[in-house]
């Protein structure tokens, strides 16, 4: 495509120069400078678009744009021919104005398509930076942004919220026994199960590996513990199919409610993590929580 557009530009420049020479020889009183400046503008636009590498990544848009420029060039040549040959019969609106209208229509369509294409690309990039590709859950960094907002809201309005820290039990055994692909399937299944067990306003993210984190806005400890126990139960009872195997798994959870002693979000998360490991030490497949002072 790159070579094609370069050849195209060189060809157009040659046509313009040639047309200038021919017309100037045929009729000296032609408005040579006006034609030259129009040509210059045309080539400048062409070069600008040629150098926008973003544009070249979309062949359709590139093609529509080049078609637009071609129409305008034809219209410009007809305009000059009209002047040189003093309104010959064959240069009618059809040959002079129509290519111009078509040219601008093509450029308009190309720009519209380009804006849409770029918008979709930006959305995709934002999504990639926020969403875990395996589970479809939020990533740690985006979770921290959302949790920080909740933390700040608590500081201003004392609006309660809780956090769950979750880790699948003996997950290494799943990988060892059924293979990594089945391990991945279990992670996807567990992510789905969590989404189904939580409210729309809750935020669930993959903290890393087989560890997950949940933000429960407007939720006190009592309710958060109930939610955690529900997740324990749903996970325990879930039969996950992979190839010819049926896999069951359990999860350990640490539950914490925000209170005044937490000066930073990280302190709260660290405490949730400690409670999670307490749940592991106390036999797994359970939730542990700490009552605030
Ligand atoms: N299939 C798969 N495995 C993963 C992924 N991320 C981490 N793991 C595996 O998760 C396992 C975690 O093992 P451990 O940290 O020993 O924990 P565990 O076996 O769950 O044991 P406990 O946490 O003590 O109950 C490791 O084998 C990792 O390779 C992933 O994206 N896909």
mmCIF file of C-alpha atoms in Angstrom, residues 12 39 73 96 101 104 106 154 162 178 257 278 281:
data_model
loop_
_atom_site.group_PDB
_atom_site.id
_atom_site.type_symbol
_atom_site.label_atom_id
_atom_site.label_comp_id
_atom_site.label_asym_id
_atom_site.label_seq_id
_atom_site.Cartn_x
_atom_site.Cartn_y
_atom_site.Cartn_z
ATOM 1 C CA UNK A 12 -0.330 12.775 -10.109
ATOM 2 C CA UNK A 39 -2.101 21.825 -7.788
ATOM 3 C CA UNK A 73 -7.831 16.083 -9.731
ATOM 4 C CA UNK A 96 -16.363 19.282 -14.233
ATOM 5 C CA UNK A 101 -18.787 16.629 -5.733
ATOM 6 C CA UNK A 104 -15.468 15.810 -1.636
ATOM 7 C CA UNK A 106 -15.328 10.504 -0.824
ATOM 8 C CA UNK A 154 -15.595 7.260 52.857
ATOM 9 C CA UNK A 162 -15.986 -3.638 52.310
ATOM 10 C CA UNK A 178 -5.783 -31.855 34.734
ATOM 11 C CA UNK A 257 -14.794 -3.371 56.305
ATOM 12 C CA UNK A 278 -5.751 -16.911 58.239
ATOM 13 C CA UNK A 281 -4.338 -21.743 57.909
#
